[in-house]
mmCIF file of N, CA and C in Angstrom:
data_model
loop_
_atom_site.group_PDB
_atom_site.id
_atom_site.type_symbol
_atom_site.label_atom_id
_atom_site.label_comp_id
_atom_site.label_asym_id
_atom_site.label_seq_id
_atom_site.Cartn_x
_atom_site.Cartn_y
_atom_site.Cartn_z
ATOM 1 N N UNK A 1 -12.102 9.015 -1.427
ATOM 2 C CA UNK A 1 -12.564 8.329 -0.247
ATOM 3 C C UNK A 1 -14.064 8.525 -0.155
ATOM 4 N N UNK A 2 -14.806 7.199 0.119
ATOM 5 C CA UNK A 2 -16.091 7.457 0.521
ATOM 6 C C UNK A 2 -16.677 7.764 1.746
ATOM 7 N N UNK A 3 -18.188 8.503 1.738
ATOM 8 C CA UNK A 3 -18.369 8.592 3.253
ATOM 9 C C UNK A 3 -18.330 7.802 3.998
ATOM 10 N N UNK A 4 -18.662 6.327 3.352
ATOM 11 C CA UNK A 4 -18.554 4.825 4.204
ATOM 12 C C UNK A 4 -17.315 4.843 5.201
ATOM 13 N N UNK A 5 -16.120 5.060 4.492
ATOM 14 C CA UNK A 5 -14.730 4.792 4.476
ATOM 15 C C UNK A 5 -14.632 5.698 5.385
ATOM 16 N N UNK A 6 -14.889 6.763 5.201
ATOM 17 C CA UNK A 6 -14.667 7.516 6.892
ATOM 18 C C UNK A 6 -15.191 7.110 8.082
ATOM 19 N N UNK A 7 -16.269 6.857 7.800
ATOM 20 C CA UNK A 7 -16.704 6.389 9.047
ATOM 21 C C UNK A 7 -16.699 4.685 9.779
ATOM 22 N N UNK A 8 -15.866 3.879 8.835
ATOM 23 C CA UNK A 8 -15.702 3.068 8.939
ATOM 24 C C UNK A 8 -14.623 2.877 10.310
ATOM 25 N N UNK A 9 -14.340 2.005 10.703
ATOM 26 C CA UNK A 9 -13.166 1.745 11.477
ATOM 27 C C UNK A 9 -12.136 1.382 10.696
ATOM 28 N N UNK A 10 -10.737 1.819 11.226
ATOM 29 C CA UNK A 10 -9.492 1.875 10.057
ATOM 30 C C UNK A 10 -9.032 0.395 9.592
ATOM 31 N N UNK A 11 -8.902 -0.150 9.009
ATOM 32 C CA UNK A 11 -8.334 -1.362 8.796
ATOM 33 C C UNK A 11 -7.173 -1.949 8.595
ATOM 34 N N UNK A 12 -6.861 -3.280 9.190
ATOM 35 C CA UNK A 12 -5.381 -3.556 9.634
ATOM 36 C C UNK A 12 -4.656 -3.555 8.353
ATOM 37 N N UNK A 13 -4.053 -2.596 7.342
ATOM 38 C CA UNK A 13 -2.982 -3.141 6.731
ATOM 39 C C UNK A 13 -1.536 -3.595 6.696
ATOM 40 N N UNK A 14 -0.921 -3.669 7.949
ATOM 41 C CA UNK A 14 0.441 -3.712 7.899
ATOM 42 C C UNK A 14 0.586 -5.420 7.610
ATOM 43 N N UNK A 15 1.828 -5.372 6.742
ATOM 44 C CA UNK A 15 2.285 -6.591 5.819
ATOM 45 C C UNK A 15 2.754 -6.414 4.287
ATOM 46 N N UNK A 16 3.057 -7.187 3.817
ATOM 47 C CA UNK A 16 3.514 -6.786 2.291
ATOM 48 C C UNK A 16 2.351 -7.556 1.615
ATOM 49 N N UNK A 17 2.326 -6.512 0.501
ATOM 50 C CA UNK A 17 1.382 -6.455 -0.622
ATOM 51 C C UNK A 17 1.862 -7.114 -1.610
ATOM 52 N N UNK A 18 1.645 -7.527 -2.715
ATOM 53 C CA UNK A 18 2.913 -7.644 -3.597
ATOM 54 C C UNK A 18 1.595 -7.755 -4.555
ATOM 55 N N UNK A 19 2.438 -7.470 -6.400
ATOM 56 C CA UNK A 19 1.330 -7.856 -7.342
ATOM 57 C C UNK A 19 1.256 -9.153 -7.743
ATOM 58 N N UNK A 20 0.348 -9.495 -8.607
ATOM 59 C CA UNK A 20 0.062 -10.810 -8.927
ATOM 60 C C UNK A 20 1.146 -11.609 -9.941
ATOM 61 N N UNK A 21 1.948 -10.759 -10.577
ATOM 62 C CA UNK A 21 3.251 -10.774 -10.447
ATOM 63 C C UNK A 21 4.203 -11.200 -10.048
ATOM 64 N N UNK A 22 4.543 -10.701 -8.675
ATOM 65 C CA UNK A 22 5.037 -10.384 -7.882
ATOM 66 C C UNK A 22 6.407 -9.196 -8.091
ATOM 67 N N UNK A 23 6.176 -8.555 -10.090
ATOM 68 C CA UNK A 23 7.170 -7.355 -9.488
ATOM 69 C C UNK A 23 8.042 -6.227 -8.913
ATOM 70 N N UNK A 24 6.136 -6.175 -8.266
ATOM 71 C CA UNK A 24 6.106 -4.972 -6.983
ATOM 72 C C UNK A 24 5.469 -5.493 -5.812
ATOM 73 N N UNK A 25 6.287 -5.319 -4.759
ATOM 74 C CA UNK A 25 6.189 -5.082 -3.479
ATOM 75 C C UNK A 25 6.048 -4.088 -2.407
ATOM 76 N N UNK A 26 4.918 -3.905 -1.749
ATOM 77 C CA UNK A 26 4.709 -2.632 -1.266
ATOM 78 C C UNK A 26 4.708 -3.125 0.724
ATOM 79 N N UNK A 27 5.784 -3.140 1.169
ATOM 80 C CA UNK A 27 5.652 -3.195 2.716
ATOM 81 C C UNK A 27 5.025 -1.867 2.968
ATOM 82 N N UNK A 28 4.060 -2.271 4.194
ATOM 83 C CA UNK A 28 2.785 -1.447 5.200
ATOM 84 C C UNK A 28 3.310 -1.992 6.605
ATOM 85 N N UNK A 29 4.474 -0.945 6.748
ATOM 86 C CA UNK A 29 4.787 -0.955 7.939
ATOM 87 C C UNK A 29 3.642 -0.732 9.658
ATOM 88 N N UNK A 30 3.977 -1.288 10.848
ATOM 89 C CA UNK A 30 3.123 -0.751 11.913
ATOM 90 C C UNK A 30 3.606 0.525 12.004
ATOM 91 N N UNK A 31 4.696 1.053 11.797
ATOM 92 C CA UNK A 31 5.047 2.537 12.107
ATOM 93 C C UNK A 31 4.712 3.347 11.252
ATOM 94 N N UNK A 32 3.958 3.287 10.234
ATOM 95 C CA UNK A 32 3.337 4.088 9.428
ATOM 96 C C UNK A 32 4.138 4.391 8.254
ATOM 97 N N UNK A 33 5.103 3.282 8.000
ATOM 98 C CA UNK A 33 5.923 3.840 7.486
ATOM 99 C C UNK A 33 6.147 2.764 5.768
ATOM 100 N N UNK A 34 6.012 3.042 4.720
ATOM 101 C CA UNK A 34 6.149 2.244 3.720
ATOM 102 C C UNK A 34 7.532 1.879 3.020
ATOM 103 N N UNK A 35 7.625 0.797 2.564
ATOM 104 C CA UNK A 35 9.185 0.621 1.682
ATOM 105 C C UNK A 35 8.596 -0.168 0.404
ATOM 106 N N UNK A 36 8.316 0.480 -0.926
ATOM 107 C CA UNK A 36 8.195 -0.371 -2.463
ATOM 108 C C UNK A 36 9.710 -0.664 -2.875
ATOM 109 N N UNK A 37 9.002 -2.132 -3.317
ATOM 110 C CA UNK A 37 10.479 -2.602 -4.145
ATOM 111 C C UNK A 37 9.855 -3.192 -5.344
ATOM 112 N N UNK A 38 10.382 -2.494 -6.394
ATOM 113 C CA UNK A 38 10.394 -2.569 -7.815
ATOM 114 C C UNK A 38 10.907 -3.254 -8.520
ATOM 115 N N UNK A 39 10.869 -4.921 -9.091
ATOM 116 C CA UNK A 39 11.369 -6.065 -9.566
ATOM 117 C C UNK A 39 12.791 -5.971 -8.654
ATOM 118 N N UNK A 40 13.937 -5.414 -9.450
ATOM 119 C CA UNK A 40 15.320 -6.088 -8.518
ATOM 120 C C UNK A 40 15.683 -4.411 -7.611
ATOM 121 N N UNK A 41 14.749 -3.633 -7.768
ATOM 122 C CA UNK A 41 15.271 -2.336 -7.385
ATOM 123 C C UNK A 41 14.458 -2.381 -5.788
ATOM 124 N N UNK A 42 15.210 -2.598 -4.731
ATOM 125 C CA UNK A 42 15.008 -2.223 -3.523
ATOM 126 C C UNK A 42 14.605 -1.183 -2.824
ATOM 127 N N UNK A 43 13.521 -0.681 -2.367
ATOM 128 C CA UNK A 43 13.516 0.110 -1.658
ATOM 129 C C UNK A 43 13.046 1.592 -2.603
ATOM 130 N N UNK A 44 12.876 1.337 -3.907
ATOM 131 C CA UNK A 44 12.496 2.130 -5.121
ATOM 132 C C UNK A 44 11.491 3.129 -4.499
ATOM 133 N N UNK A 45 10.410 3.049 -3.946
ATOM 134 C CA UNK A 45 9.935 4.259 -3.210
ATOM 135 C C UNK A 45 9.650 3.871 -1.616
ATOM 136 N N UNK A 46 9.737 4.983 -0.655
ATOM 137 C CA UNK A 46 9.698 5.008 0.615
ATOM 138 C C UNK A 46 9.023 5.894 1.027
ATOM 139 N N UNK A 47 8.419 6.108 2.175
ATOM 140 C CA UNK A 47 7.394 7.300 2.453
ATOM 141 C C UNK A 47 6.569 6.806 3.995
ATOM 142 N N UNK A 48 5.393 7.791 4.253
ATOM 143 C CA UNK A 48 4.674 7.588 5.360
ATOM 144 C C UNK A 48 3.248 7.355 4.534
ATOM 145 N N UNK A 49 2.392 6.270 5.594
ATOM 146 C CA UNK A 49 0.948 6.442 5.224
ATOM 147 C C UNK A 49 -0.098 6.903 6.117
ATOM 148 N N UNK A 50 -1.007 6.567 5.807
ATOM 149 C CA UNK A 50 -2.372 6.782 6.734
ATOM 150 C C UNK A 50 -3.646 6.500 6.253
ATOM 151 N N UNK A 51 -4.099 5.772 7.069
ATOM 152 C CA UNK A 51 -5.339 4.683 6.854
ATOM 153 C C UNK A 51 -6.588 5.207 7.729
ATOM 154 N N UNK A 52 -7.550 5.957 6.945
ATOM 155 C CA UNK A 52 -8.835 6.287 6.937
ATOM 156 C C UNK A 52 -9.842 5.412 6.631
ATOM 157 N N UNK A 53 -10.692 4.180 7.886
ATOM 158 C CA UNK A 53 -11.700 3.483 6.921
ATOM 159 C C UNK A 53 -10.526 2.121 6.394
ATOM 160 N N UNK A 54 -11.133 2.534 4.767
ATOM 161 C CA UNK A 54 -10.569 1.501 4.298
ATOM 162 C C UNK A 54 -9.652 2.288 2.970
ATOM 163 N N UNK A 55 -9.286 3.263 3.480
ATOM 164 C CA UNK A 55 -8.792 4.435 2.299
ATOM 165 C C UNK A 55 -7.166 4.510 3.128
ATOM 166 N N UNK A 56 -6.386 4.619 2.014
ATOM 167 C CA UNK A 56 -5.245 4.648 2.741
ATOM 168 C C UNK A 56 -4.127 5.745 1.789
ATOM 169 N N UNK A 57 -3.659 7.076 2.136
ATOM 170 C CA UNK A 57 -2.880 8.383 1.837
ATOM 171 C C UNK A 57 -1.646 7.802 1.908
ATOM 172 N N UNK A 58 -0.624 7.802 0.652
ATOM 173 C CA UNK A 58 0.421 8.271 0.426
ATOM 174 C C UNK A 58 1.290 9.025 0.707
ATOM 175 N N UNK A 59 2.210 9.224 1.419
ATOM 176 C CA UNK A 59 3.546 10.381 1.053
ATOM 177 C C UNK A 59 4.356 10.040 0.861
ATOM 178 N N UNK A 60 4.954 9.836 -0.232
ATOM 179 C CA UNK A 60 6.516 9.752 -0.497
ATOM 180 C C UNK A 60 7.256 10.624 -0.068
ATOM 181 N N UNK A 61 8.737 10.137 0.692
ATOM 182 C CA UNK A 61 9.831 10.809 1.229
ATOM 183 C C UNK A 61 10.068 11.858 0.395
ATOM 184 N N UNK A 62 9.781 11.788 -1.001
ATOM 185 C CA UNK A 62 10.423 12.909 -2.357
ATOM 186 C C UNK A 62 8.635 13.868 -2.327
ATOM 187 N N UNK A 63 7.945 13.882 -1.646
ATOM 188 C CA UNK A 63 6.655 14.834 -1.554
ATOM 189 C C UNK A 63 5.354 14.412 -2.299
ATOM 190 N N UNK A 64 5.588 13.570 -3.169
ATOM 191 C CA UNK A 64 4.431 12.753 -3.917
ATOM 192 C C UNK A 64 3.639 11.840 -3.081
ATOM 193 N N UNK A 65 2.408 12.410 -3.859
ATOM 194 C CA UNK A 65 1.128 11.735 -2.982
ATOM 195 C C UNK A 65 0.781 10.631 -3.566
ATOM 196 N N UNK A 66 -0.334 9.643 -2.871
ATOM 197 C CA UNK A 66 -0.625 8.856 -4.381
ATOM 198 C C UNK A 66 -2.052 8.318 -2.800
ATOM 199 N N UNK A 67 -2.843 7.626 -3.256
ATOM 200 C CA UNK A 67 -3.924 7.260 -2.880
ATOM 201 C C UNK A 67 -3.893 5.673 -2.987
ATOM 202 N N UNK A 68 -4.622 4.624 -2.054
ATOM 203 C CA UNK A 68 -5.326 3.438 -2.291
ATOM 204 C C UNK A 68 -6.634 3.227 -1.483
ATOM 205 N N UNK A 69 -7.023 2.294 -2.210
ATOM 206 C CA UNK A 69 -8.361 1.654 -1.221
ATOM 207 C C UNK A 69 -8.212 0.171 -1.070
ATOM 208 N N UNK A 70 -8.908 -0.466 0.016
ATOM 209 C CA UNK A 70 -8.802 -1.520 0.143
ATOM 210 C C UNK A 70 -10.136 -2.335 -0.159
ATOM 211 N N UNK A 71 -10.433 -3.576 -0.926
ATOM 212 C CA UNK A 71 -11.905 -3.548 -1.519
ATOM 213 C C UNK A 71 -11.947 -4.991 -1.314
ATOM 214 N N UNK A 72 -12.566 -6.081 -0.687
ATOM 215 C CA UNK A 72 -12.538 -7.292 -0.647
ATOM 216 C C UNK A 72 -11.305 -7.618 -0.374
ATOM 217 N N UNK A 73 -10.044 -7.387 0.369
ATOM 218 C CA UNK A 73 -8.986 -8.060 0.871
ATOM 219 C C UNK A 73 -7.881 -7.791 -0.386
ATOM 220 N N UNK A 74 -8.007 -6.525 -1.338
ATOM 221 C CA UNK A 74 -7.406 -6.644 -2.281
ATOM 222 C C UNK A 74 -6.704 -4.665 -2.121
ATOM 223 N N UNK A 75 -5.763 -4.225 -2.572
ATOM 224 C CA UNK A 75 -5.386 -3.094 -2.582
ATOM 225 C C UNK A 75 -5.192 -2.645 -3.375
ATOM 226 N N UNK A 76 -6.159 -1.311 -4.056
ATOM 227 C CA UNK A 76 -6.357 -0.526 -5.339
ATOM 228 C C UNK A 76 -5.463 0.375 -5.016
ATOM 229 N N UNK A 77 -4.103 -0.076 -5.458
ATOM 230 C CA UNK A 77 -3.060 1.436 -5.311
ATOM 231 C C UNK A 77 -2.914 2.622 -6.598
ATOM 232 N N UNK A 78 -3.366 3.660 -6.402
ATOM 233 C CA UNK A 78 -3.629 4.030 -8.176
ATOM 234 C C UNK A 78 -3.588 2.973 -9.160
ATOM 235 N N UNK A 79 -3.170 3.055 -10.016
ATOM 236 C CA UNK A 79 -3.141 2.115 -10.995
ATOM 237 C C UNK A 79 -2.852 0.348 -10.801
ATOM 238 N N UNK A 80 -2.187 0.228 -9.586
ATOM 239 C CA UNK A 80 -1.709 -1.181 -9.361
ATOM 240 C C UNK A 80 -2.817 -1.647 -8.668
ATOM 241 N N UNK A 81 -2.503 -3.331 -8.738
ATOM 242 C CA UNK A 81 -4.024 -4.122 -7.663
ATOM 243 C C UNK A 81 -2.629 -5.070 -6.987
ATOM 244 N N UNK A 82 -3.254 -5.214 -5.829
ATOM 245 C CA UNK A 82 -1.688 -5.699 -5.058
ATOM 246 C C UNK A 82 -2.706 -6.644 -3.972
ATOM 247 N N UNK A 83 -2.017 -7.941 -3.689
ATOM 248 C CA UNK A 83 -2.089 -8.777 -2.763
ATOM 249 C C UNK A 83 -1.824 -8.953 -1.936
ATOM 250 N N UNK A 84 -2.304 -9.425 -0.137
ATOM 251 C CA UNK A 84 -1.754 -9.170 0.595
ATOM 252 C C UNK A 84 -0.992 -10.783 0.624
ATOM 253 N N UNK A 85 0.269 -10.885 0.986
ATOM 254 C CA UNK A 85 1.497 -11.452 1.073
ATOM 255 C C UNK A 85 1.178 -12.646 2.319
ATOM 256 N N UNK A 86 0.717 -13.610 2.377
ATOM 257 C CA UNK A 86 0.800 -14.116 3.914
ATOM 258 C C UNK A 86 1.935 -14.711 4.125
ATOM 259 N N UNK A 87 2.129 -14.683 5.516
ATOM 260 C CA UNK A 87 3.629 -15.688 6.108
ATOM 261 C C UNK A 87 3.611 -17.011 5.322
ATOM 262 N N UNK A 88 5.052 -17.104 5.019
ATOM 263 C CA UNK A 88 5.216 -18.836 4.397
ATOM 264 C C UNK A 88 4.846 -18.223 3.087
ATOM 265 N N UNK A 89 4.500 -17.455 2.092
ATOM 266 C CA UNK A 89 3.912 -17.584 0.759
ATOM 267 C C UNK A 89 5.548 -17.412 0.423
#
């Protein structure tokens, strides 16, 4: 996370992400709460987040962390780049 990103104001992510793909899906719940679904596997990871800025913390229900940032309307989830999903797509 950068110092920007802290001091930034937090930014709205709740909605589904999905890749360009589309074989991952990452819902950004308002309750802080995430559900990934992995091509036909539902619900494949679940957890809580938290959105610093434009930096957003991981916890998976199983204790794994993982990190993203959000950079031009796009979401750097470790290794994945994920889209945000609009209504009707």
């Amino acid at each position: 996370m950068t110092a920007d990103s802290a001091n930034a104001p937090d930014i709205d992510v709740v909605g589904m992400w999905v890749t360009a793909d589309g074989h991952i899906r990452q819902e950004l719940r308002a309750d802080s709460r995430y559900d990934e679904a992995r091509g036909r596997r539902a619900s494949a990871y679940t957890g809580r987040y938290s959105v610093t800025g434009s930096h957003i913390d991981y916890v998976d229900d199983t204790g794994f962390t993982a990190t993203g940032d959000v950079r031009n309307g796009v979401l750097y989830h470790e290794h994945l780049v994920l889209y945000r999903e609009r209504p009707g797509s």
